[in-house]
Amino acid sequence: MLVSLIVPCYNEEESLPILYDALCDVRKQVGDRDFEFIFVNDGSRDKTADVIRGLASDDKDVRYVFFSRNFGKEAAMYAGLEKAKGDYVAILDADMQDPPALIPSMIETLDKDEADIVAARRVTRKGEPPIRSFFARTFYKLINKMCDVEIADGARDFRLMKRCVVDAIISLNERQRFSKGIFAWVGFRTKWVEHENVERVAGETKWSFWKLFRYAIDGIVAFTTAPLRFATYCGFFFASLAFLYIVYYFIRAIILRIYDQVPGYPSLLCFMLFIGGLILMALGLLGEYIGRIFIEVKRRPQYVVSEEEKSDR
Ligand code: UDP
Ligand code: MG
């Protein structure tokens, strides 16, 4: 029985050796399985490529894919999943924030057939800037209100899956990937293991606040059309308001014969600005979705490979 461990790496020259040692410990601890370590180098600019080649030349269980440029973590995870041959497949970060020490017990859980997926979840966000935690929490509340699938707060991409789950995930070959949603969407029995937040061992995070914010928007747009409905509701609400207003003035002028002394210039201006703003917002929303459609219909591959380990090993 083969276990595949996938590691997306972007500028991780310092953390990779530490992670590799930890993975070797896992391999030793779970003696009765074969392992393959799949390193996906997502266009790193440092010496990550050399480090991975070095590991591969000493260890036949190390396999790798190099991308021709940085395609993002989502693409890296997808490439890893496509390449993995294991009966059990796990994805984990290179920076040790996903504790490899959890893997043996995860394997045991799947063996006992208690679940099809064992996924890790951070119960604390210790060591993270408070403002980032706040926005993350708000995001999860928002997306869970709008989507049919439930996306767990604090869920990481770190999880061990059975083959059937991996095949289901690969079959969703959309370009704009939002893994947290995809994992939830495919379903299956999930068991959560909880752990404290761990800070990365070396290097620095690749996710700026702005990048995370865009990722959040991607997630919402990829998994729900609720915002579009929101525009419709808004439009309906203001149209009804306008209608009532017309009726009101009609009655005032025709039946009660009350005429305005002061022309309603300011209120008119306010209304126009407000409604103009709403229309622009709705258009922007439409644009978000149309933009995604444009990207999806081009059917471009999610990544371009520049190098792989020799297959004759
Ligand atoms: N990563 C990647 N491509 C990217 C950004 C990140 O493959 O464009 C990898 C990175 O090497 C790490 C994982 O994704 O293994 C998580 O990244 P990071 O630790 O920077 O994110 P954080 O833990 O801060 O959310
Ligand atoms: Mg990290």
Coordinates of C-alpha atoms and ligand atoms in Angstrom, one line a residue:
M1 CA 0.0 0.0 0.0
L2 CA 1.4 3.3 -1.1
V3 CA 1.1 6.7 0.7
S4 CA 1.7 9.8 -1.3
L5 CA 2.7 13.0 0.5
I6 CA 2.4 16.2 -1.7
V7 CA 4.3 19.3 -0.8
P8 CA 3.8 22.6 -2.7
C9 CA 6.9 24.7 -2.5
Y10 CA 7.5 28.3 -3.3
N11 CA 10.8 29.7 -2.1
E12 CA 11.3 27.1 0.6
E13 CA 15.0 26.3 0.5
E14 CA 15.4 26.8 4.2
S15 CA 12.3 24.8 5.4
L16 CA 12.6 21.9 2.9
P17 CA 15.5 20.0 4.6
I18 CA 13.7 20.3 8.0
L19 CA 10.5 19.1 6.5
Y20 CA 12.2 16.2 4.7
D21 CA 13.7 15.0 7.9
A22 CA 10.3 15.0 9.5
L23 CA 8.8 13.1 6.6
C24 CA 11.6 10.5 6.9
D25 CA 10.7 10.1 10.6
V26 CA 7.1 9.4 9.5
R27 CA 8.3 6.9 7.0
K28 CA 10.3 5.1 9.6
Q29 CA 7.5 5.2 12.1
V30 CA 4.9 3.7 9.7
G31 CA 7.1 0.8 8.7
D32 CA 4.5 -1.3 6.8
R33 CA 3.8 1.2 3.9
D34 CA 5.6 2.4 0.9
F35 CA 5.9 6.2 0.6
E36 CA 6.4 8.7 -2.1
F37 CA 7.2 12.3 -1.4
I38 CA 6.1 14.6 -4.2
F39 CA 7.6 18.0 -4.2
V40 CA 6.0 20.5 -6.5
N41 CA 8.3 23.5 -7.1
D42 CA 6.0 26.4 -7.9
G43 CA 8.5 28.5 -9.8
S44 CA 10.7 29.3 -6.8
R45 CA 13.3 32.0 -7.2
D46 CA 15.7 30.7 -4.6
K47 CA 17.6 27.4 -4.5
T48 CA 14.5 25.2 -3.8
A49 CA 15.0 23.4 -7.2
D50 CA 18.5 22.4 -6.3
V51 CA 17.5 21.3 -2.8
I52 CA 14.7 19.1 -4.3
R53 CA 17.1 17.6 -7.0
G54 CA 19.5 16.8 -4.2
L55 CA 16.9 15.0 -2.2
A56 CA 15.7 13.1 -5.2
S57 CA 19.2 11.9 -6.1
D58 CA 19.7 10.4 -2.6
D59 CA 16.2 9.0 -2.1
K60 CA 14.2 7.0 -4.6
D61 CA 10.9 7.8 -2.9
V62 CA 11.3 11.5 -3.8
R63 CA 9.5 12.6 -6.9
Y64 CA 9.1 16.1 -8.2
V65 CA 7.5 18.5 -10.7
F66 CA 8.9 21.9 -11.5
F67 CA 6.7 24.6 -12.9
S68 CA 7.9 27.0 -15.5
R69 CA 6.9 29.9 -13.4
N70 CA 4.9 30.7 -10.2
F71 CA 1.3 29.4 -10.8
G72 CA 0.1 29.6 -7.2
K73 CA -0.5 27.0 -4.5
E74 CA -3.8 25.8 -5.9
A75 CA -2.2 24.8 -9.2
A76 CA 0.7 23.2 -7.3
M77 CA -1.7 21.1 -5.2
Y78 CA -3.6 20.0 -8.3
A79 CA -0.4 19.0 -10.1
G80 CA 0.6 17.0 -7.0
L81 CA -2.8 15.2 -6.9
E82 CA -2.6 14.3 -10.6
K83 CA 0.9 12.9 -10.1
A84 CA 0.2 11.0 -6.9
K85 CA -0.2 7.2 -7.3
G86 CA -0.9 6.4 -3.6
D87 CA -3.9 4.7 -2.1
Y88 CA -3.7 7.4 0.5
V89 CA -2.7 10.9 -0.5
A90 CA -1.9 13.8 1.8
I91 CA -1.1 17.5 1.0
L92 CA 1.0 19.4 3.4
D93 CA 2.8 22.8 3.5
A94 CA 6.6 23.0 3.3
D95 CA 6.9 25.2 6.3
M96 CA 6.0 22.7 9.0
Q97 CA 2.8 24.5 9.8
D98 CA 1.1 21.3 9.0
P99 CA 2.6 19.0 11.6
P100 CA 3.9 15.8 9.8
A101 CA 3.8 14.1 13.1
L102 CA 0.0 13.8 12.8
I103 CA 0.3 11.6 9.6
P104 CA 0.7 8.2 11.3
S105 CA -2.4 8.6 13.4
M106 CA -4.3 9.9 10.3
I107 CA -3.2 6.7 8.4
E108 CA -4.5 4.6 11.3
T109 CA -7.9 6.4 11.1
L110 CA -8.3 5.7 7.4
D111 CA -7.2 2.1 8.0
K112 CA -9.9 1.6 10.6
D113 CA -12.3 3.0 7.9
E114 CA -13.7 5.6 10.3
A115 CA -13.6 8.2 7.6
D116 CA -12.5 8.8 3.9
I117 CA -10.8 12.0 4.7
V118 CA -8.8 13.1 7.8
A119 CA -8.4 16.8 7.8
A120 CA -6.5 19.1 10.1
R121 CA -8.0 22.2 11.6
R122 CA -6.4 24.9 13.6
V123 CA -8.3 25.6 16.8
T124 CA -6.2 28.7 17.5
R125 CA -4.8 31.4 15.4
K126 CA -2.0 32.2 17.8
G127 CA 0.9 34.1 16.4
E128 CA -1.2 35.6 13.6
P129 CA -1.9 39.4 13.4
P130 CA -5.3 40.0 15.1
I131 CA -6.6 42.0 12.1
R132 CA -5.9 39.0 9.8
S133 CA -7.7 36.6 12.1
F134 CA -10.7 39.0 12.2
F135 CA -11.0 39.2 8.5
A136 CA -10.6 35.4 8.2
R137 CA -13.4 34.8 10.6
T138 CA -15.7 37.3 8.9
F139 CA -14.9 35.6 5.6
Y140 CA -15.9 32.2 6.8
K141 CA -19.1 33.5 8.3
L142 CA -20.0 35.3 5.1
I143 CA -19.2 32.4 2.7
N144 CA -21.0 29.9 4.9
K145 CA -24.2 32.0 4.9
M146 CA -24.1 32.2 1.1
C147 CA -22.9 28.7 0.0
D148 CA -24.7 25.4 0.1
V149 CA -21.5 23.6 1.1
E150 CA -20.1 24.2 4.5
I151 CA -16.5 25.5 4.7
A152 CA -15.0 25.0 8.1
D153 CA -13.2 27.9 9.8
G154 CA -9.6 27.1 10.5
A155 CA -9.6 24.1 8.1
R156 CA -6.2 23.8 6.4
D157 CA -5.4 22.2 3.1
F158 CA -3.6 19.6 5.2
R159 CA -5.5 16.3 4.9
L160 CA -5.1 12.6 4.2
M161 CA -7.5 11.3 1.6
K162 CA -8.4 7.9 0.2
R163 CA -8.0 7.3 -3.6
C164 CA -11.7 7.8 -4.3
V165 CA -11.6 11.3 -2.8
V166 CA -8.5 12.2 -4.8
D167 CA -10.2 11.1 -8.1
A168 CA -13.2 13.2 -7.3
I169 CA -11.1 16.2 -6.7
I170 CA -9.1 15.8 -9.9
S171 CA -12.4 15.4 -11.8
L172 CA -13.2 19.0 -10.8
N173 CA -10.8 20.6 -13.3
E174 CA -11.9 24.2 -13.1
R175 CA -9.2 26.9 -13.5
Q176 CA -10.1 29.2 -10.7
R177 CA -9.6 26.8 -7.9
F178 CA -10.6 27.4 -4.3
S179 CA -9.6 24.2 -2.6
K180 CA -11.3 24.7 0.7
G181 CA -14.6 24.8 -1.2
I182 CA -13.7 21.9 -3.5
F183 CA -12.8 19.7 -0.6
A184 CA -16.2 20.5 1.0
W185 CA -18.0 20.1 -2.3
V186 CA -16.9 16.6 -3.1
G187 CA -18.3 15.4 0.3
F188 CA -17.3 12.0 1.8
R189 CA -16.9 11.2 5.5
T190 CA -14.5 13.7 7.1
K191 CA -12.9 13.4 10.4
W192 CA -11.3 16.4 11.9
V193 CA -8.1 16.4 14.0
E194 CA -7.5 19.6 15.8
H195 CA -4.1 21.2 16.5
E196 CA -2.7 24.5 17.8
N197 CA -1.5 27.0 15.2
V198 CA 2.2 26.4 14.5
E199 CA 4.4 29.2 13.2
R200 CA 6.5 28.5 10.1
V201 CA 10.0 27.2 10.8
A202 CA 11.9 29.4 8.3
G203 CA 11.4 31.8 5.5
E204 CA 8.3 34.0 5.4
T205 CA 4.7 33.7 4.4
K206 CA 3.8 34.2 0.7
W207 CA 0.4 35.5 1.4
S208 CA 0.1 39.2 1.8
F209 CA -3.1 40.6 3.1
W210 CA -4.1 41.8 -0.4
K211 CA -3.4 38.4 -1.9
L212 CA -5.6 36.7 0.8
F213 CA -8.4 39.3 0.2
R214 CA -8.4 38.4 -3.6
Y215 CA -8.4 34.7 -2.7
A216 CA -11.4 35.3 -0.5
I217 CA -13.3 37.0 -3.4
D218 CA -12.3 34.1 -5.7
G219 CA -13.7 31.7 -3.1
I220 CA -17.0 33.5 -2.9
V221 CA -17.4 33.9 -6.6
A222 CA -16.4 30.3 -7.4
F223 CA -18.8 28.8 -4.9
T224 CA -21.9 30.8 -4.9
T225 CA -24.0 33.0 -7.2
A226 CA -25.7 34.6 -4.1
P227 CA -24.1 38.0 -4.7
L228 CA -25.8 38.2 -8.1
R229 CA -29.1 37.5 -6.3
F230 CA -28.3 40.3 -3.9
A231 CA -28.1 42.7 -6.8
T232 CA -31.5 41.5 -8.0
Y233 CA -33.0 42.0 -4.5
C234 CA -31.5 45.5 -4.2
G235 CA -32.9 46.4 -7.6
F236 CA -36.3 45.1 -6.6
F237 CA -36.3 46.9 -3.3
F238 CA -35.4 50.3 -4.9
A239 CA -37.8 49.9 -7.7
S240 CA -40.7 49.2 -5.2
L241 CA -39.6 52.2 -3.2
A242 CA -39.7 54.4 -6.4
F243 CA -43.1 53.0 -7.2
L244 CA -44.5 53.9 -3.8
Y245 CA -43.0 57.4 -4.2
I246 CA -44.7 57.9 -7.5
V247 CA -48.0 56.8 -6.0
Y248 CA -47.5 59.2 -3.1
Y249 CA -46.8 62.2 -5.3
F250 CA -49.7 61.3 -7.6
I251 CA -52.1 61.3 -4.7
R252 CA -50.7 64.5 -3.3
A253 CA -50.8 66.4 -6.6
I254 CA -54.0 65.1 -8.3
I255 CA -56.2 64.3 -5.3
L256 CA -55.1 66.5 -2.5
R257 CA -53.9 69.2 -4.8
I258 CA -50.7 70.0 -2.8
Y259 CA -47.9 71.3 -4.8
D260 CA -44.3 71.7 -3.8
Q261 CA -43.1 75.2 -3.2
V262 CA -39.4 74.2 -3.2
P263 CA -38.4 72.0 -6.0
G264 CA -37.0 68.7 -4.7
Y265 CA -33.6 69.2 -6.1
P266 CA -31.4 67.8 -3.2
S267 CA -33.4 64.7 -2.6
L268 CA -33.5 64.0 -6.3
L269 CA -29.7 64.3 -6.5
C270 CA -29.2 62.0 -3.6
F271 CA -31.5 59.4 -5.1
M272 CA -29.7 59.6 -8.4
L273 CA -26.3 59.2 -6.9
F274 CA -27.4 56.4 -4.7
I275 CA -29.1 54.4 -7.5
G276 CA -26.2 55.2 -9.9
G277 CA -23.8 53.7 -7.3
L278 CA -26.0 50.7 -6.9
I279 CA -26.1 50.1 -10.7
L280 CA -22.3 50.4 -10.9
M281 CA -22.0 47.9 -8.1
A282 CA -24.3 45.4 -9.8
L283 CA -22.4 45.9 -13.0
G284 CA -19.1 45.3 -11.2
L285 CA -20.6 42.1 -9.8
L286 CA -21.6 40.9 -13.2
G287 CA -18.2 41.7 -14.4
E288 CA -16.6 39.5 -11.7
Y289 CA -18.6 36.5 -12.9
I290 CA -18.2 37.2 -16.6
G291 CA -14.5 37.5 -16.1
R292 CA -14.4 34.1 -14.5
I293 CA -16.4 32.7 -17.4
F294 CA -13.9 34.2 -19.8
I295 CA -11.0 32.5 -18.0
E296 CA -12.8 29.2 -17.7
V297 CA -13.8 28.9 -21.4
K298 CA -10.2 29.5 -22.5
R299 CA -9.5 26.1 -21.0
R300 CA -5.8 26.8 -20.5
P301 CA -3.8 24.2 -18.5
Q302 CA -3.4 25.1 -14.9
Y303 CA 0.3 24.9 -15.0
V304 CA 3.2 24.3 -17.3
V305 CA 5.9 21.7 -16.3
S306 CA 9.5 22.5 -17.0
E307 CA 11.1 19.5 -15.3
E308 CA 10.2 16.1 -13.7
E309 CA 12.1 13.3 -12.1
K310 CA 13.2 10.6 -14.5
S311 CA 10.5 8.0 -14.7
D312 CA 12.9 5.0 -15.1
R313 CA 14.0 5.0 -11.5
Ligands
UDP1 N1 3.0 28.1 -1.9 C1 3.1 27.8 -3.3 N2 2.9 28.7 -4.2 C2 2.6 30.0 -3.9 C3 2.5 30.4 -2.5 C4 2.7 29.4 -1.6 O1 3.3 26.6 -3.6 O2 2.4 30.8 -4.8 C5 3.2 27.1 -0.9 C6 4.3 27.4 0.1 O3 5.6 27.0 -0.3 C7 3.9 26.6 1.3 C8 2.3 26.6 1.2 O4 2.1 26.9 -0.1 O5 4.3 25.3 1.3 C9 1.7 27.6 2.2 O6 2.3 28.9 2.0 P1 2.6 29.9 3.2 O7 3.2 29.1 4.3 O8 3.3 31.0 2.6 O9 1.1 30.3 3.6 P2 0.5 30.6 5.1 O10 0.9 29.3 5.8 O11 1.2 31.8 5.6 O12 -1.0 30.7 4.8
MG2 MG 2.6 28.6 6.1

